[in-house]
Amino acid sequence: CTMPNLSPAPDSAKNIEGTISAISSAVVEGNTTYYIMLEGNDSIFIADISLNNKLPFAVAGDTIKISYRTIEDNNTAESVEF
């Protein structure tokens, strides 16, 4: 009896709103990517610069809404609103 090769399906999109506790950027494969942490949450949310042109101006203390999917243990943003 062999086990079928089950790869986990990506989760459906989730929404979270909170206050930024930390935000940092890095260039990944030529694109600026933002790593966002929210107060009271240990997760890191990853957002591409293309999602919102206000990301470069975001600072700790700002309120943010993130729609994201968890893919391969990464919380990848699909939309970001301030």
mmCIF file with all atom_site columns, C-alpha atoms in Angstrom:
data_model
loop_
_atom_site.group_PDB
_atom_site.id
_atom_site.type_symbol
_atom_site.label_atom_id
_atom_site.label_alt_id
_atom_site.label_comp_id
_atom_site.label_asym_id
_atom_site.label_entity_id
_atom_site.label_seq_id
_atom_site.pdbx_PDB_ins_code
_atom_site.Cartn_x
_atom_site.Cartn_y
_atom_site.Cartn_z
_atom_site.occupancy
_atom_site.B_iso_or_equiv
_atom_site.pdbx_formal_charge
_atom_site.auth_seq_id
_atom_site.auth_comp_id
_atom_site.auth_asym_id
_atom_site.auth_atom_id
_atom_site.pdbx_PDB_model_num
ATOM 1  C CA . CYS A 1 1  ? 0.000  0.000  0.000  1.00 0.00 ? 1  CYS A CA 1
ATOM 2  C CA . THR A 1 2  ? 1.591  3.254  -1.089 1.00 0.00 ? 2  THR A CA 1
ATOM 3  C CA . MET A 1 3  ? 0.537  6.623  0.229  1.00 0.00 ? 3  MET A CA 1
ATOM 4  C CA . PRO A 1 4  ? -0.637 9.062  -2.420 1.00 0.00 ? 4  PRO A CA 1
ATOM 5  C CA . ASN A 1 5  ? 1.626  12.045 -2.964 1.00 0.00 ? 5  ASN A CA 1
ATOM 6  C CA . LEU A 1 6  ? -0.377 14.729 -1.203 1.00 0.00 ? 6  LEU A CA 1
ATOM 7  C CA . SER A 1 7  ? 0.938  18.236 -1.497 1.00 0.00 ? 7  SER A CA 1
ATOM 8  C CA . PRO A 1 8  ? -0.933 20.678 0.709  1.00 0.00 ? 8  PRO A CA 1
ATOM 9  C CA . ALA A 1 9  ? -3.191 22.989 -1.207 1.00 0.00 ? 9  ALA A CA 1
ATOM 10 C CA . PRO A 1 10 ? -2.604 26.686 -0.596 1.00 0.00 ? 10 PRO A CA 1
ATOM 11 C CA . ASP A 1 11 ? -4.912 28.120 2.026  1.00 0.00 ? 11 ASP A CA 1
ATOM 12 C CA . SER A 1 12 ? -7.675 30.416 0.909  1.00 0.00 ? 12 SER A CA 1
ATOM 13 C CA . ALA A 1 13 ? -7.082 34.126 1.341  1.00 0.00 ? 13 ALA A CA 1
ATOM 14 C CA . LYS A 1 14 ? -7.283 35.462 4.881  1.00 0.00 ? 14 LYS A CA 1
ATOM 15 C CA . ASN A 1 15 ? -7.623 39.043 6.041  1.00 0.00 ? 15 ASN A CA 1
ATOM 16 C CA . ILE A 1 16 ? -5.942 40.730 8.969  1.00 0.00 ? 16 ILE A CA 1
ATOM 17 C CA . GLU A 1 17 ? -5.941 44.309 10.198 1.00 0.00 ? 17 GLU A CA 1
ATOM 18 C CA . GLY A 1 18 ? -3.568 45.675 12.773 1.00 0.00 ? 18 GLY A CA 1
ATOM 19 C CA . THR A 1 19 ? -0.893 48.114 13.782 1.00 0.00 ? 19 THR A CA 1
ATOM 20 C CA . ILE A 1 20 ? 2.560  47.705 12.291 1.00 0.00 ? 20 ILE A CA 1
ATOM 21 C CA . SER A 1 21 ? 5.126  46.850 14.984 1.00 0.00 ? 21 SER A CA 1
ATOM 22 C CA . ALA A 1 22 ? 8.034  46.476 12.537 1.00 0.00 ? 22 ALA A CA 1
ATOM 23 C CA . ILE A 1 23 ? 8.559  46.835 8.782  1.00 0.00 ? 23 ILE A CA 1
ATOM 24 C CA . SER A 1 24 ? 11.659 46.226 6.723  1.00 0.00 ? 24 SER A CA 1
ATOM 25 C CA . SER A 1 25 ? 12.400 45.974 3.020  1.00 0.00 ? 25 SER A CA 1
ATOM 26 C CA . ALA A 1 26 ? 14.747 43.876 0.928  1.00 0.00 ? 26 ALA A CA 1
ATOM 27 C CA . VAL A 1 27 ? 15.388 43.523 -2.786 1.00 0.00 ? 27 VAL A CA 1
ATOM 28 C CA . VAL A 1 28 ? 14.449 39.991 -3.864 1.00 0.00 ? 28 VAL A CA 1
ATOM 29 C CA . GLU A 1 29 ? 15.129 39.026 -7.488 1.00 0.00 ? 29 GLU A CA 1
ATOM 30 C CA . GLY A 1 30 ? 15.142 42.707 -8.468 1.00 0.00 ? 30 GLY A CA 1
ATOM 31 C CA . ASN A 1 31 ? 11.849 43.556 -6.720 1.00 0.00 ? 31 ASN A CA 1
ATOM 32 C CA . THR A 1 32 ? 11.469 45.428 -3.452 1.00 0.00 ? 32 THR A CA 1
ATOM 33 C CA . THR A 1 33 ? 9.737  43.208 -0.925 1.00 0.00 ? 33 THR A CA 1
ATOM 34 C CA . TYR A 1 34 ? 8.415  44.385 2.458  1.00 0.00 ? 34 TYR A CA 1
ATOM 35 C CA . TYR A 1 35 ? 8.402  42.248 5.598  1.00 0.00 ? 35 TYR A CA 1
ATOM 36 C CA . ILE A 1 36 ? 5.718  43.401 8.005  1.00 0.00 ? 36 ILE A CA 1
ATOM 37 C CA . MET A 1 37 ? 5.022  42.426 11.611 1.00 0.00 ? 37 MET A CA 1
ATOM 38 C CA . LEU A 1 38 ? 1.875  43.444 13.485 1.00 0.00 ? 38 LEU A CA 1
ATOM 39 C CA . GLU A 1 39 ? 1.447  44.185 17.183 1.00 0.00 ? 39 GLU A CA 1
ATOM 40 C CA . GLY A 1 40 ? 0.368  41.101 19.135 1.00 0.00 ? 40 GLY A CA 1
ATOM 41 C CA . ASN A 1 41 ? 1.152  38.754 16.223 1.00 0.00 ? 41 ASN A CA 1
ATOM 42 C CA . ASP A 1 42 ? 4.366  36.761 15.736 1.00 0.00 ? 42 ASP A CA 1
ATOM 43 C CA . SER A 1 43 ? 3.749  36.198 12.019 1.00 0.00 ? 43 SER A CA 1
ATOM 44 C CA . ILE A 1 44 ? 5.688  37.939 9.278  1.00 0.00 ? 44 ILE A CA 1
ATOM 45 C CA . PHE A 1 45 ? 3.687  39.125 6.270  1.00 0.00 ? 45 PHE A CA 1
ATOM 46 C CA . ILE A 1 46 ? 5.501  39.482 2.945  1.00 0.00 ? 46 ILE A CA 1
ATOM 47 C CA . ALA A 1 47 ? 4.304  42.144 0.490  1.00 0.00 ? 47 ALA A CA 1
ATOM 48 C CA . ASP A 1 48 ? 5.666  43.080 -2.928 1.00 0.00 ? 48 ASP A CA 1
ATOM 49 C CA . ILE A 1 49 ? 6.081  46.792 -3.696 1.00 0.00 ? 49 ILE A CA 1
ATOM 50 C CA . SER A 1 50 ? 3.567  46.420 -6.558 1.00 0.00 ? 50 SER A CA 1
ATOM 51 C CA . LEU A 1 51 ? 0.700  45.901 -4.067 1.00 0.00 ? 51 LEU A CA 1
ATOM 52 C CA . ASN A 1 52 ? 0.624  49.467 -2.735 1.00 0.00 ? 52 ASN A CA 1
ATOM 53 C CA . ASN A 1 53 ? 2.709  52.518 -3.577 1.00 0.00 ? 53 ASN A CA 1
ATOM 54 C CA . LYS A 1 54 ? 2.464  53.690 0.058  1.00 0.00 ? 54 LYS A CA 1
ATOM 55 C CA . LEU A 1 55 ? 4.515  50.735 1.356  1.00 0.00 ? 55 LEU A CA 1
ATOM 56 C CA . PRO A 1 56 ? 7.829  52.659 1.247  1.00 0.00 ? 56 PRO A CA 1
ATOM 57 C CA . PHE A 1 57 ? 6.332  55.242 3.612  1.00 0.00 ? 57 PHE A CA 1
ATOM 58 C CA . ALA A 1 58 ? 4.842  52.795 6.130  1.00 0.00 ? 58 ALA A CA 1
ATOM 59 C CA . VAL A 1 59 ? 6.241  52.982 9.659  1.00 0.00 ? 59 VAL A CA 1
ATOM 60 C CA . ALA A 1 60 ? 5.637  51.269 12.971 1.00 0.00 ? 60 ALA A CA 1
ATOM 61 C CA . GLY A 1 61 ? 2.382  52.577 14.429 1.00 0.00 ? 61 GLY A CA 1
ATOM 62 C CA . ASP A 1 62 ? 0.533  52.730 11.095 1.00 0.00 ? 62 ASP A CA 1
ATOM 63 C CA . THR A 1 63 ? -2.695 50.742 10.754 1.00 0.00 ? 63 THR A CA 1
ATOM 64 C CA . ILE A 1 64 ? -2.704 48.302 7.843  1.00 0.00 ? 64 ILE A CA 1
ATOM 65 C CA . LYS A 1 65 ? -5.100 45.777 6.274  1.00 0.00 ? 65 LYS A CA 1
ATOM 66 C CA . ILE A 1 66 ? -3.530 42.742 4.608  1.00 0.00 ? 66 ILE A CA 1
ATOM 67 C CA . SER A 1 67 ? -5.191 40.046 2.522  1.00 0.00 ? 67 SER A CA 1
ATOM 68 C CA . TYR A 1 68 ? -2.787 37.092 2.389  1.00 0.00 ? 68 TYR A CA 1
ATOM 69 C CA . ARG A 1 69 ? -2.338 33.400 1.702  1.00 0.00 ? 69 ARG A CA 1
ATOM 70 C CA . THR A 1 70 ? -0.036 31.048 3.595  1.00 0.00 ? 70 THR A CA 1
ATOM 71 C CA . ILE A 1 71 ? 2.140  29.318 0.999  1.00 0.00 ? 71 ILE A CA 1
ATOM 72 C CA . GLU A 1 72 ? 5.098  27.151 2.042  1.00 0.00 ? 72 GLU A CA 1
ATOM 73 C CA . ASP A 1 73 ? 5.027  28.650 5.560  1.00 0.00 ? 73 ASP A CA 1
ATOM 74 C CA . ASN A 1 74 ? 5.123  32.214 4.174  1.00 0.00 ? 74 ASN A CA 1
ATOM 75 C CA . ASN A 1 75 ? 2.258  34.673 4.691  1.00 0.00 ? 75 ASN A CA 1
ATOM 76 C CA . THR A 1 76 ? 2.255  36.194 1.211  1.00 0.00 ? 76 THR A CA 1
ATOM 77 C CA . ALA A 1 77 ? 0.172  39.346 0.799  1.00 0.00 ? 77 ALA A CA 1
ATOM 78 C CA . GLU A 1 78 ? -2.260 39.637 -2.091 1.00 0.00 ? 78 GLU A CA 1
ATOM 79 C CA . SER A 1 79 ? -3.424 43.143 -1.201 1.00 0.00 ? 79 SER A CA 1
ATOM 80 C CA . VAL A 1 80 ? -2.398 45.858 1.249  1.00 0.00 ? 80 VAL A CA 1
ATOM 81 C CA . GLU A 1 81 ? -4.458 48.865 2.340  1.00 0.00 ? 81 GLU A CA 1
ATOM 82 C CA . PHE A 1 82 ? -3.678 51.729 4.680  1.00 0.00 ? 82 PHE A CA 1
#
